[in-house]
Amino acid sequence: MEIAVVLFVAYLSSLLFTLKTHRQLIQQGPDVSGAAEPHEASDEVPWSKHKAIAVLAGVTLVIAVMSEILVGAIEPASASIGLTPIFAGVIFLALVGNAAEAMNAVGFARKDKMDLSFGIAVGASTQVALFVAPVLVFVGYLMGQPMDLHFTAFEIVAIVIAVVTVSRLTSDGECHWMEGVMLMAVYLMLAIGFFFLPA
C-alpha cells in the first residue's frame, strides 16, 4: 500500500510538471533562428472544451466496456490453449489492450513525428505504472480484496531490462530501423521468458 501511495504522488507530480510548472516544454518551441515554428495549415475547426471532454468521457466508457469483455474472453481462451495467467496478462492482454495506442504511435512515426510517437509509447507505460497500478491497489482495499505490488524476481528483472533498453535506445533523440529490431527482440525474449514462467 505504501508503494502505491509513493507511485500515485509521483504521478500527480508529473501532471503538475507537465501541465503547470513546465508547460513550455511540451509546447511548440522556437527553431534555430529563434522564430516560432509554423503550425501546419489545417481547415479543421478546433473542438470546444466541452465537446472534447464529452468525447473523451464517451470513449472512456466504451473502452471500459470493451476491456471488461476482453478480459472475460481472455481468461477461458488462455486456459483452453494452455497459457499461464501471467503470460496472458503481461504479454497477450497488454498487447491487445494497447493496440490503439500502438497504431497511433506507428502512425505518427510514419509521419516523422517522433516526439508524439515516443510520447504515446512511453506515456502509456508511465501512466500504467504510476497511476493505474496504485489506483487498483486503493480500489482493492476499498472493495475488501487487497492487492499488492509484490513482483517475482523475473518480473523485476524484466522491468529493469525494459527500462534500461528503452532509455539507452532513446537517449540520443534519434532512431533507425535497427533500434526497432532491438526493441522487438527484447520484447520477444521477455515474452518467451513469461511463457515458460511457472504459474
Short mmCIF file of C-alpha atoms in Angstrom, two decimals:
data_model
loop_
_atom_site.label_atom_id
_atom_site.label_comp_id
_atom_site.label_asym_id
_atom_site.label_seq_id
_atom_site.Cartn_x
_atom_site.Cartn_y
_atom_site.Cartn_z
CA MET A 1 0.00 0.00 0.00
CA GLU A 2 2.82 2.41 0.88
CA ILE A 3 4.49 1.90 -2.52
CA ALA A 4 1.18 2.59 -4.26
CA VAL A 5 0.96 5.92 -2.39
CA VAL A 6 4.50 6.85 -3.49
CA LEU A 7 3.73 5.95 -7.12
CA PHE A 8 0.48 7.92 -7.07
CA VAL A 9 2.21 11.01 -5.64
CA ALA A 10 4.87 10.69 -8.35
CA TYR A 11 2.11 10.60 -10.98
CA LEU A 12 0.41 13.70 -9.56
CA SER A 13 3.80 15.44 -9.54
CA SER A 14 4.32 14.54 -13.20
CA LEU A 15 0.92 16.06 -14.04
CA LEU A 16 1.85 19.24 -12.18
CA PHE A 17 5.21 19.33 -14.01
CA THR A 18 3.68 18.78 -17.46
CA LEU A 19 0.52 20.86 -17.17
CA LYS A 20 1.58 23.70 -14.86
CA THR A 21 5.20 24.39 -13.98
CA HIS A 22 6.93 23.29 -17.22
CA ARG A 23 4.15 23.56 -19.79
CA GLN A 24 6.52 25.28 -22.24
CA LEU A 25 8.49 22.04 -22.65
CA ILE A 26 5.56 20.36 -24.41
CA GLN A 27 4.50 23.35 -26.46
CA GLN A 28 5.97 24.06 -29.85
CA GLY A 29 9.24 25.89 -29.33
CA PRO A 30 11.35 28.19 -31.48
CA ASP A 31 13.55 26.88 -34.25
CA VAL A 32 17.30 27.53 -34.53
CA SER A 33 16.79 31.09 -35.83
CA GLY A 34 14.60 31.93 -32.85
CA ALA A 35 11.35 32.20 -34.76
CA ALA A 36 8.39 30.18 -33.67
CA GLU A 37 7.78 27.04 -35.67
CA PRO A 38 4.89 27.44 -38.08
CA HIS A 39 1.79 25.41 -37.40
CA GLU A 40 0.66 23.12 -40.17
CA ALA A 41 -2.07 24.61 -42.31
CA SER A 42 -5.37 22.99 -41.49
CA ASP A 43 -9.00 23.59 -42.36
CA GLU A 44 -10.13 21.79 -39.21
CA VAL A 45 -12.02 23.79 -36.61
CA PRO A 46 -10.74 23.08 -33.09
CA TRP A 47 -13.20 21.48 -30.69
CA SER A 48 -14.58 23.39 -27.77
CA LYS A 49 -13.53 22.30 -24.29
CA HIS A 50 -17.00 20.87 -23.56
CA LYS A 51 -17.09 18.84 -26.78
CA ALA A 52 -13.59 17.48 -26.17
CA ILE A 53 -14.47 16.44 -22.59
CA ALA A 54 -17.74 14.84 -23.75
CA VAL A 55 -15.98 12.84 -26.48
CA LEU A 56 -13.23 11.80 -24.05
CA ALA A 57 -15.80 10.66 -21.47
CA GLY A 58 -17.76 8.72 -24.11
CA VAL A 59 -14.68 7.00 -25.46
CA THR A 60 -13.56 6.16 -21.92
CA LEU A 61 -16.89 4.45 -21.19
CA VAL A 62 -16.78 2.47 -24.44
CA ILE A 63 -13.18 1.38 -23.74
CA ALA A 64 -14.12 0.33 -20.19
CA VAL A 65 -16.92 -1.88 -21.51
CA MET A 66 -14.71 -3.34 -24.24
CA SER A 67 -11.95 -4.01 -21.69
CA GLU A 68 -14.36 -5.96 -19.50
CA ILE A 69 -15.43 -8.05 -22.49
CA LEU A 70 -11.78 -8.60 -23.48
CA VAL A 71 -10.70 -9.69 -20.00
CA GLY A 72 -13.69 -12.00 -19.70
CA ALA A 73 -12.86 -13.63 -23.03
CA ILE A 74 -9.11 -13.93 -22.47
CA GLU A 75 -9.31 -15.96 -19.25
CA PRO A 76 -11.10 -19.01 -20.70
CA ALA A 77 -9.34 -18.68 -24.05
CA SER A 78 -5.87 -18.63 -22.48
CA ALA A 79 -6.74 -21.57 -20.24
CA SER A 80 -8.02 -23.60 -23.21
CA ILE A 81 -4.78 -23.15 -25.19
CA GLY A 82 -2.53 -23.71 -22.18
CA LEU A 83 -1.29 -20.20 -21.48
CA THR A 84 -0.43 -19.31 -17.91
CA PRO A 85 -2.38 -16.43 -16.36
CA ILE A 86 0.80 -14.35 -16.01
CA PHE A 87 1.66 -14.73 -19.72
CA ALA A 88 -1.91 -13.93 -20.76
CA GLY A 89 -1.93 -10.82 -18.56
CA VAL A 90 1.56 -9.44 -19.08
CA ILE A 91 2.00 -10.22 -22.79
CA PHE A 92 -1.26 -11.03 -24.53
CA LEU A 93 -3.68 -8.73 -22.68
CA ALA A 94 -1.20 -5.84 -22.70
CA LEU A 95 -0.58 -6.28 -26.44
CA VAL A 96 -4.26 -6.41 -27.37
CA GLY A 97 -5.29 -3.75 -24.84
CA ASN A 98 -2.77 -1.23 -26.14
CA ALA A 99 -3.35 -1.89 -29.84
CA ALA A 100 -4.93 1.53 -30.44
CA GLU A 101 -2.03 3.36 -28.77
CA ALA A 102 0.49 1.27 -30.69
CA MET A 103 -1.23 2.05 -34.00
CA ASN A 104 -1.24 5.78 -33.19
CA ALA A 105 2.43 5.68 -32.25
CA VAL A 106 3.28 3.90 -35.52
CA GLY A 107 1.14 6.36 -37.50
CA PHE A 108 2.92 9.37 -36.02
CA ALA A 109 6.30 7.72 -36.56
CA ARG A 110 5.48 7.20 -40.25
CA LYS A 111 4.71 10.92 -40.49
CA ASP A 112 8.12 11.65 -38.93
CA LYS A 113 6.56 13.00 -35.74
CA MET A 114 8.81 11.03 -33.43
CA ASP A 115 8.19 13.24 -30.38
CA LEU A 116 4.48 12.39 -30.48
CA SER A 117 5.18 8.73 -31.20
CA PHE A 118 7.65 8.49 -28.33
CA GLY A 119 5.31 10.40 -26.01
CA ILE A 120 2.45 7.97 -26.72
CA ALA A 121 4.58 4.86 -26.25
CA VAL A 122 6.38 5.93 -23.08
CA GLY A 123 3.49 7.97 -21.69
CA ALA A 124 1.14 5.00 -21.75
CA SER A 125 3.61 2.83 -19.85
CA THR A 126 4.29 5.58 -17.33
CA GLN A 127 0.58 6.11 -16.77
CA VAL A 128 0.02 2.40 -16.08
CA ALA A 129 2.97 2.22 -13.69
CA LEU A 130 2.34 5.45 -11.79
CA PHE A 131 -1.45 5.80 -11.96
CA VAL A 132 -3.34 2.63 -12.88
CA ALA A 133 -1.44 0.24 -10.59
CA PRO A 134 -1.74 2.42 -7.45
CA VAL A 135 -5.42 3.12 -8.14
CA LEU A 136 -6.06 -0.63 -8.43
CA VAL A 137 -4.37 -1.12 -5.06
CA PHE A 138 -6.54 1.60 -3.47
CA VAL A 139 -9.76 0.27 -5.04
CA GLY A 140 -8.86 -3.27 -3.96
CA TYR A 141 -8.59 -2.15 -0.33
CA LEU A 142 -11.91 -0.28 -0.57
CA MET A 143 -13.61 -3.38 -2.02
CA GLY A 144 -12.16 -5.67 0.63
CA GLN A 145 -9.96 -7.52 -1.87
CA PRO A 146 -6.45 -6.27 -1.06
CA MET A 147 -3.99 -6.26 -3.94
CA ASP A 148 -0.27 -5.83 -3.53
CA LEU A 149 2.60 -4.82 -5.77
CA HIS A 150 4.83 -7.78 -4.91
CA PHE A 151 6.69 -8.96 -8.00
CA THR A 152 8.70 -12.09 -8.63
CA ALA A 153 12.43 -11.84 -9.31
CA PHE A 154 11.84 -12.47 -13.02
CA GLU A 155 9.23 -9.69 -13.22
CA ILE A 156 11.61 -7.21 -11.58
CA VAL A 157 14.43 -8.21 -13.94
CA ALA A 158 12.06 -7.83 -16.91
CA ILE A 159 11.08 -4.32 -15.79
CA VAL A 160 14.72 -3.30 -15.33
CA ILE A 161 15.72 -4.70 -18.74
CA ALA A 162 12.83 -2.90 -20.45
CA VAL A 163 13.58 0.45 -18.78
CA VAL A 164 17.33 0.29 -19.42
CA THR A 165 16.86 -0.78 -23.07
CA VAL A 166 14.35 1.96 -23.86
CA SER A 167 16.47 4.55 -22.04
CA ARG A 168 19.65 3.63 -23.90
CA LEU A 169 17.99 3.50 -27.32
CA THR A 170 16.09 6.76 -26.99
CA SER A 171 18.60 8.93 -25.11
CA ASP A 172 20.22 10.34 -28.28
CA GLY A 173 16.94 11.62 -29.74
CA GLU A 174 17.44 9.68 -32.96
CA CYS A 175 16.16 6.35 -34.19
CA HIS A 176 16.54 3.94 -37.05
CA TRP A 177 15.16 0.54 -38.01
CA MET A 178 17.87 -1.42 -36.18
CA GLU A 179 16.80 0.11 -32.86
CA GLY A 180 13.27 -1.06 -33.62
CA VAL A 181 14.60 -4.56 -34.26
CA MET A 182 16.44 -4.48 -30.93
CA LEU A 183 13.30 -3.37 -29.06
CA MET A 184 11.26 -6.13 -30.70
CA ALA A 185 13.97 -8.68 -29.86
CA VAL A 186 13.89 -7.67 -26.17
CA TYR A 187 10.08 -7.86 -26.18
CA LEU A 188 10.09 -11.35 -27.74
CA MET A 189 12.74 -12.61 -25.31
CA LEU A 190 10.71 -11.35 -22.36
CA ALA A 191 7.56 -12.90 -23.85
CA ILE A 192 9.34 -16.26 -24.15
CA GLY A 193 10.51 -15.93 -20.53
CA PHE A 194 6.97 -15.21 -19.31
CA PHE A 195 5.62 -18.09 -21.41
CA PHE A 196 7.84 -20.58 -19.59
CA LEU A 197 7.49 -18.91 -16.17
CA PRO A 198 5.68 -21.30 -13.81
CA ALA A 199 2.13 -20.27 -12.89
#
